[in-house]
mmCIF file with all atom_site columns, C-alpha atoms in Angstrom:
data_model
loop_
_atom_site.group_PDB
_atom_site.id
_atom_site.type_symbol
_atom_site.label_atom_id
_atom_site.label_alt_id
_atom_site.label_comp_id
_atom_site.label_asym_id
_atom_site.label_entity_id
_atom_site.label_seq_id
_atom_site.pdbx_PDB_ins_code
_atom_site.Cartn_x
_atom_site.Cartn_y
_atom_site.Cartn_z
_atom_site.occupancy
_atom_site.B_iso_or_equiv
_atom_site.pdbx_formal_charge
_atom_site.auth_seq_id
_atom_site.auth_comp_id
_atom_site.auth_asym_id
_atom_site.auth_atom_id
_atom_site.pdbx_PDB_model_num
ATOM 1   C CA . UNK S 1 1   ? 97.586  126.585 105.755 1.00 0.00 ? 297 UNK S CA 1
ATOM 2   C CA . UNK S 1 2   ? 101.309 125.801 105.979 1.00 0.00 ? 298 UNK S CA 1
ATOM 3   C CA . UNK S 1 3   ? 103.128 125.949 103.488 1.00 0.00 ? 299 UNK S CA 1
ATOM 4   C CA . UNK S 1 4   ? 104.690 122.976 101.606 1.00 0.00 ? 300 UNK S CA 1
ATOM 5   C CA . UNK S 1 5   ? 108.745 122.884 100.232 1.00 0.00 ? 301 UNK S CA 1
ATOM 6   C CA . UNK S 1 6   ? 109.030 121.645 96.902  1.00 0.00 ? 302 UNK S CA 1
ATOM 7   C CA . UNK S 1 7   ? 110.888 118.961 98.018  1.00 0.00 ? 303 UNK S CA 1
ATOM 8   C CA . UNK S 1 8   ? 107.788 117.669 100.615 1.00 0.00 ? 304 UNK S CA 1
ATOM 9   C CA . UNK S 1 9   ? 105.926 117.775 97.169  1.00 0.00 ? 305 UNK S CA 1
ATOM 10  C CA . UNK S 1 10  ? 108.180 115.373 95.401  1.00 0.00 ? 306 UNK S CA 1
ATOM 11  C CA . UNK S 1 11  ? 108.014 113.219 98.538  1.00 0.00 ? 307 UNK S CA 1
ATOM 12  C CA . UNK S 1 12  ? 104.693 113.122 98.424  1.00 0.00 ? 308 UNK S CA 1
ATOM 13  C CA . UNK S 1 13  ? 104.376 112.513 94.397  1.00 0.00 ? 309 UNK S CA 1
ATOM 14  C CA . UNK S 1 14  ? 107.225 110.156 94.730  1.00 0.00 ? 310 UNK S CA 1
ATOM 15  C CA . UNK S 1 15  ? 105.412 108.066 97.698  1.00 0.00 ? 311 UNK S CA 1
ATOM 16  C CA . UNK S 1 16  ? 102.169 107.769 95.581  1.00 0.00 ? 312 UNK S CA 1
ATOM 17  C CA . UNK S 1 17  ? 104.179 106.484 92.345  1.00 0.00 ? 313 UNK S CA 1
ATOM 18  C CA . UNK S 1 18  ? 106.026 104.141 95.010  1.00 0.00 ? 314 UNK S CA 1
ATOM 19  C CA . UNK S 1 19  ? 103.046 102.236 96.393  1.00 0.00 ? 315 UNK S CA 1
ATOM 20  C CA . UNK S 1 20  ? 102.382 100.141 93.046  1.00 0.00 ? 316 UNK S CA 1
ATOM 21  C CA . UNK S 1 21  ? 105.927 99.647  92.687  1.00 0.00 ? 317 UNK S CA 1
ATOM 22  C CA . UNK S 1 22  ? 106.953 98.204  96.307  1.00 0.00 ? 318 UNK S CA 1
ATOM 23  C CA . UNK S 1 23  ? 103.847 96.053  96.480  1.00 0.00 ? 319 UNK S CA 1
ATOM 24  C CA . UNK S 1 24  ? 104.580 94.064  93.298  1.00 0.00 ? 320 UNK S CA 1
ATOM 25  C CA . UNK S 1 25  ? 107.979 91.736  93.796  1.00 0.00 ? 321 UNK S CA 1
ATOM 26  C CA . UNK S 1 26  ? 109.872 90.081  91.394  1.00 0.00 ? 322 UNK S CA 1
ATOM 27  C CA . UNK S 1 27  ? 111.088 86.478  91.007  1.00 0.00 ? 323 UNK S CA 1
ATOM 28  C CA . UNK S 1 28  ? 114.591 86.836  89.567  1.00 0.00 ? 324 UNK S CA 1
ATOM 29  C CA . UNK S 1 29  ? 117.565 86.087  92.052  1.00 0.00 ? 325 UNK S CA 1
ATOM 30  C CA . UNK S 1 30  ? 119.996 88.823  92.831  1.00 0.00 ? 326 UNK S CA 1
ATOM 31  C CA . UNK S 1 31  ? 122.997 89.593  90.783  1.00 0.00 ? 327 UNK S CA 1
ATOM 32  C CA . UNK S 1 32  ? 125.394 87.497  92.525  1.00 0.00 ? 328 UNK S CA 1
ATOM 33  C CA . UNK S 1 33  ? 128.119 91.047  92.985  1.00 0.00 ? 329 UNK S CA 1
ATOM 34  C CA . UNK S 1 34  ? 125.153 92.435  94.839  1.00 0.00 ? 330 UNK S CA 1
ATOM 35  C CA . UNK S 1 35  ? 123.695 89.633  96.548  1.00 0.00 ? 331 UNK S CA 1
ATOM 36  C CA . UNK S 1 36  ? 125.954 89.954  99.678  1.00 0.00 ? 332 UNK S CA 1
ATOM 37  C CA . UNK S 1 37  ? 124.287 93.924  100.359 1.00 0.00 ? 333 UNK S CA 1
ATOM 38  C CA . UNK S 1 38  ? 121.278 92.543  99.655  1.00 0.00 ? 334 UNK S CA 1
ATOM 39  C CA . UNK S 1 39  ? 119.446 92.742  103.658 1.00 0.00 ? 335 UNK S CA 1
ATOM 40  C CA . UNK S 1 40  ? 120.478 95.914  103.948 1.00 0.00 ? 336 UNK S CA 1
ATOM 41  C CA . UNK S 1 41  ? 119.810 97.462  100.947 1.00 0.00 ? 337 UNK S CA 1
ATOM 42  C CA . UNK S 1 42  ? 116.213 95.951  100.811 1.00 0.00 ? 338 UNK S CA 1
ATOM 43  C CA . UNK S 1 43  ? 115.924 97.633  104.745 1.00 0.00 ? 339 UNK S CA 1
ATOM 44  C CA . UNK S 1 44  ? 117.110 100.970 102.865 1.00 0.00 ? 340 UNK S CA 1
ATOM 45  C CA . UNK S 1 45  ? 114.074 100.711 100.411 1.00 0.00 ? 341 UNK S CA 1
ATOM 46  C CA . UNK S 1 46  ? 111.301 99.181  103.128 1.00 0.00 ? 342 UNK S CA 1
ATOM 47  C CA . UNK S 1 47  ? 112.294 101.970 105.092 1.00 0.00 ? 343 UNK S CA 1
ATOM 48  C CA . UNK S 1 48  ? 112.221 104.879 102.407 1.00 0.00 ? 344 UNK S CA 1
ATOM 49  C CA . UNK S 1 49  ? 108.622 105.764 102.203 1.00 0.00 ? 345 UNK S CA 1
ATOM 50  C CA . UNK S 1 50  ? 108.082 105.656 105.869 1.00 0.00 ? 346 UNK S CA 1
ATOM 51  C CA . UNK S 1 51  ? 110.666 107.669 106.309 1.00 0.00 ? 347 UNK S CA 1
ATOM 52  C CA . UNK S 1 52  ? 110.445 110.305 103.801 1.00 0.00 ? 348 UNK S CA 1
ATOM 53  C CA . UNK S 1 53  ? 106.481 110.616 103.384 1.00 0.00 ? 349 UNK S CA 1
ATOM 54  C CA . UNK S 1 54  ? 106.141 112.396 106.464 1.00 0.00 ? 350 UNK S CA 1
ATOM 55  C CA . UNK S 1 55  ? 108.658 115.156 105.213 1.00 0.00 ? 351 UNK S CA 1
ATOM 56  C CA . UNK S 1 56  ? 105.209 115.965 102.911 1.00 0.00 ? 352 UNK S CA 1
ATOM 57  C CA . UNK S 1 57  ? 103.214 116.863 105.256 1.00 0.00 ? 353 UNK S CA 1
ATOM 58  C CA . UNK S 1 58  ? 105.959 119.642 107.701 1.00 0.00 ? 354 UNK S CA 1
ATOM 59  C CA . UNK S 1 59  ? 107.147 123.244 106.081 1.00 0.00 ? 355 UNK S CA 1
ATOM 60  C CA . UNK S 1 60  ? 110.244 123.783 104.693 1.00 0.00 ? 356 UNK S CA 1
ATOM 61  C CA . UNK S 1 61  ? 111.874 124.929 107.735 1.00 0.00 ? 357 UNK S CA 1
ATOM 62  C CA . UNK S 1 62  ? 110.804 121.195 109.572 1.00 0.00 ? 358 UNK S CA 1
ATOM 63  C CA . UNK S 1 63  ? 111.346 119.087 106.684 1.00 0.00 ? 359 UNK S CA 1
ATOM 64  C CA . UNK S 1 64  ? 114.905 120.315 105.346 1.00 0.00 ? 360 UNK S CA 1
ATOM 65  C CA . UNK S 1 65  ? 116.468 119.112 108.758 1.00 0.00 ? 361 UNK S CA 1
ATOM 66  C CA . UNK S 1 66  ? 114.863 115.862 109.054 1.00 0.00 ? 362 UNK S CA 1
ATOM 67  C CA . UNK S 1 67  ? 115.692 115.040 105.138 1.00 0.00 ? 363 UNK S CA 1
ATOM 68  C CA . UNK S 1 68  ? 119.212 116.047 105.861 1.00 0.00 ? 364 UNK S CA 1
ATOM 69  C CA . UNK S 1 69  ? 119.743 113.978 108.953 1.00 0.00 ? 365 UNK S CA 1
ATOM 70  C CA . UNK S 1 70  ? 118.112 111.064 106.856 1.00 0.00 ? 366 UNK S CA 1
ATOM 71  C CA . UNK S 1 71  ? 120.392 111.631 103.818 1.00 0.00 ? 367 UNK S CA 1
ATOM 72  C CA . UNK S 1 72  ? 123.219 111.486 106.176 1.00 0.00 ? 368 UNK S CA 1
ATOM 73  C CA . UNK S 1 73  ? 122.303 108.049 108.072 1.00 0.00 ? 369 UNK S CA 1
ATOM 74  C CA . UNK S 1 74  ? 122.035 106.667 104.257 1.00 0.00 ? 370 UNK S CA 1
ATOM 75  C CA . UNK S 1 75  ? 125.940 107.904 103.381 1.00 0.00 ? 371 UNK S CA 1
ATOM 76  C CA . UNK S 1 76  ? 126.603 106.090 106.791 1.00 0.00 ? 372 UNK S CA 1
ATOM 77  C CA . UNK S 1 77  ? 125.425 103.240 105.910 1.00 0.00 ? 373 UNK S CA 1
ATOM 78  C CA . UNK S 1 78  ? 126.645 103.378 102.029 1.00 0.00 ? 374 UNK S CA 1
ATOM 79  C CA . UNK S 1 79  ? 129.848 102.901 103.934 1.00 0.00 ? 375 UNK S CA 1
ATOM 80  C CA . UNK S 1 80  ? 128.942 99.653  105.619 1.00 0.00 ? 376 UNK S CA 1
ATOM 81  C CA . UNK S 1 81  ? 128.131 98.128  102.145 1.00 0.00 ? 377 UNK S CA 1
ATOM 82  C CA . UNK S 1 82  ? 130.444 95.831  100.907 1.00 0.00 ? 378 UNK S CA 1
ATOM 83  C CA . UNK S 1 83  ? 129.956 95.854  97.004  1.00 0.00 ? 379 UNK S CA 1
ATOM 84  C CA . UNK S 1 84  ? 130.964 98.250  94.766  1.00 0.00 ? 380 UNK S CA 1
ATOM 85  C CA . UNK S 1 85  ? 126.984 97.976  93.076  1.00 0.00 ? 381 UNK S CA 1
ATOM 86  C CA . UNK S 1 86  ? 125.536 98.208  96.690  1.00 0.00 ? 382 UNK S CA 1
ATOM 87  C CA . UNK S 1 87  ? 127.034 101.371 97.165  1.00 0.00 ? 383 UNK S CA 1
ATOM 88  C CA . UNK S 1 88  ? 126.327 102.962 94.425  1.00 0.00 ? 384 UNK S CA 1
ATOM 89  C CA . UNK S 1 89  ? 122.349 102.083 94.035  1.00 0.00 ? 385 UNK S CA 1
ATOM 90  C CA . UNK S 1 90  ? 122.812 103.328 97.658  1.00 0.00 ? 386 UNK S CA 1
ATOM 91  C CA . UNK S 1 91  ? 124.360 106.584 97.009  1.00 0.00 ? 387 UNK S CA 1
ATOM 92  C CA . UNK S 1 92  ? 122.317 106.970 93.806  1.00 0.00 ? 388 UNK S CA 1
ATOM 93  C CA . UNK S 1 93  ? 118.931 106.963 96.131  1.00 0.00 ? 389 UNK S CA 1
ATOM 94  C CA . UNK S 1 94  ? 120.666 109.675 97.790  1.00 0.00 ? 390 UNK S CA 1
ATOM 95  C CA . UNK S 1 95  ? 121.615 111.425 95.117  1.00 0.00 ? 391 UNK S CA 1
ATOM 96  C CA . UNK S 1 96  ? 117.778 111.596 94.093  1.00 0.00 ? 392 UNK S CA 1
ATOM 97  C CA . UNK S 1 97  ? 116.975 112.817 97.740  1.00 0.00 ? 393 UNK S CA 1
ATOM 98  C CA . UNK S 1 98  ? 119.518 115.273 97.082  1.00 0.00 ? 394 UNK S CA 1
ATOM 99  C CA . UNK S 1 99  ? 118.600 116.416 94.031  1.00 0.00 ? 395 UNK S CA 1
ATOM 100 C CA . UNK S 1 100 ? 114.738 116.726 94.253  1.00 0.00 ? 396 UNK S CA 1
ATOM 101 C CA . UNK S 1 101 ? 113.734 119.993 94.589  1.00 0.00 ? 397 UNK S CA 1
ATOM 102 C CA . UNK S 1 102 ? 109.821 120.071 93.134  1.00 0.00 ? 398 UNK S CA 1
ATOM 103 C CA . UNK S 1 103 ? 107.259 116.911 92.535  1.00 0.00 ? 399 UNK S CA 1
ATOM 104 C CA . UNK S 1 104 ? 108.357 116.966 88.913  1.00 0.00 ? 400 UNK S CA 1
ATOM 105 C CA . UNK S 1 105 ? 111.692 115.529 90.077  1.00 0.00 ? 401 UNK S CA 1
ATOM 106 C CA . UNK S 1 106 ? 110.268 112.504 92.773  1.00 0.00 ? 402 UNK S CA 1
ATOM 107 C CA . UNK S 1 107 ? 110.611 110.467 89.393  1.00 0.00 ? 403 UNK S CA 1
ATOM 108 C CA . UNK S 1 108 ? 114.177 110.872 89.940  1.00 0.00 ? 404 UNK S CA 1
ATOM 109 C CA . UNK S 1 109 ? 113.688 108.767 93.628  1.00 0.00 ? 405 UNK S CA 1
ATOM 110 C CA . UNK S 1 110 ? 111.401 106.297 92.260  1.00 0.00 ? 406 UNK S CA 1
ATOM 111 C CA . UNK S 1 111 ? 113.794 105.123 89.540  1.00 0.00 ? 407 UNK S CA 1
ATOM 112 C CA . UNK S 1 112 ? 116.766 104.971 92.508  1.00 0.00 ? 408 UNK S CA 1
ATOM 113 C CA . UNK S 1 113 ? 114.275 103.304 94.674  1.00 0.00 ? 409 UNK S CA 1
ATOM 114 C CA . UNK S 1 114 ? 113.369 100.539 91.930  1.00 0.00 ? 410 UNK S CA 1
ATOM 115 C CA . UNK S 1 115 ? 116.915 100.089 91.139  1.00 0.00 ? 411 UNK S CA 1
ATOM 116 C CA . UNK S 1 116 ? 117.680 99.000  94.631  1.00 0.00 ? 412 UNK S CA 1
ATOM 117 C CA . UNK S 1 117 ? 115.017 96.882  94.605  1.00 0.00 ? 413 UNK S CA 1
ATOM 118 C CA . UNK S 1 118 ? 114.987 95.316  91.221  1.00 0.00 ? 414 UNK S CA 1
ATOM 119 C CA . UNK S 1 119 ? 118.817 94.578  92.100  1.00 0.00 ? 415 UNK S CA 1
ATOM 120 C CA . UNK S 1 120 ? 118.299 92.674  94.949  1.00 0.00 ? 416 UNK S CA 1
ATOM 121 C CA . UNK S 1 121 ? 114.582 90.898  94.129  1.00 0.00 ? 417 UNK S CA 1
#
C-alpha cells in the first residue's frame, strides 16, 4: 500500500466537498471590477479538480512535484490577470494549495475555489 502525503488527503477531501459545489451555478452577474478576468479565472476553477485530484492518489515523493509545478503555472497566470480582485482570488487559491498540509485543511481550497467562482457566476 503506498503511502498517501497529507496534502493528497486534503486533495482528495477537498475534491469530494467540491463536487456539490461546482455542479450548482449561480444566477448573479459578475462584479463588474472582476468581470474582465472572468474566462480565465472560471478555466482556473474548471480545471482545479482535474488537476489536483490525481495528486490523491501518488506518494508524497510523486505528488509534491506535480503540485508545485501546478502552483507555479497558477502564479503565471495570476500575472496575466488584469484586475486587482482577479488576482487575488487567484493567488488566494494558491495560497490554499500552499498551505494545505492534511484533509482537515482542503476546507481552506474549497472556500478559495468558491470565491473564484461565486465572483465570476
Amino acid at each position: 500500500m503506498r503511502k498517501r502525503s497529507a496534502m493528497a488527503l486534503a486533495v482528495l477531501a477537498t475534491a469530494t466537498a467540491m463536487t456539490g459545489i461546482m455542479s450548482s451555478a449561480a444566477t448573479a452577474a459578475p462584479s463588474p471590477d472582476i468581470a474582465a478576468d472572468c474566462p480565465a479565472i472560471t478555466a482556473i476553477a474548471n480545471e482545479a479538480l482535474a488537476t489536483s485530484t490525481p495528486l490523491a492518489s501518488l506518494p508524497l515523493e510523486e505528488s509534491a512535484p506535480i503540485k508545485d509545478a501546478y502552483i507555479g503555472e497558477l502564479q503565471g497566470r495570476v500575472g496575466e490577470l488584469s484586475t486587482d480582485q482577479g488576482r487575488a482570488n487567484v493567488q488566494n487559491f494558491v495560497n490554499a494549495l500552499q498551505s494545505a498540509s492534511s484533509p482537515a485543511d482542503g476546507y481552506l481550497i474549497v472556500n478559495a475555489l468558491s470565491k473564484l467562482r461565486s465572483d465570476c457566476a
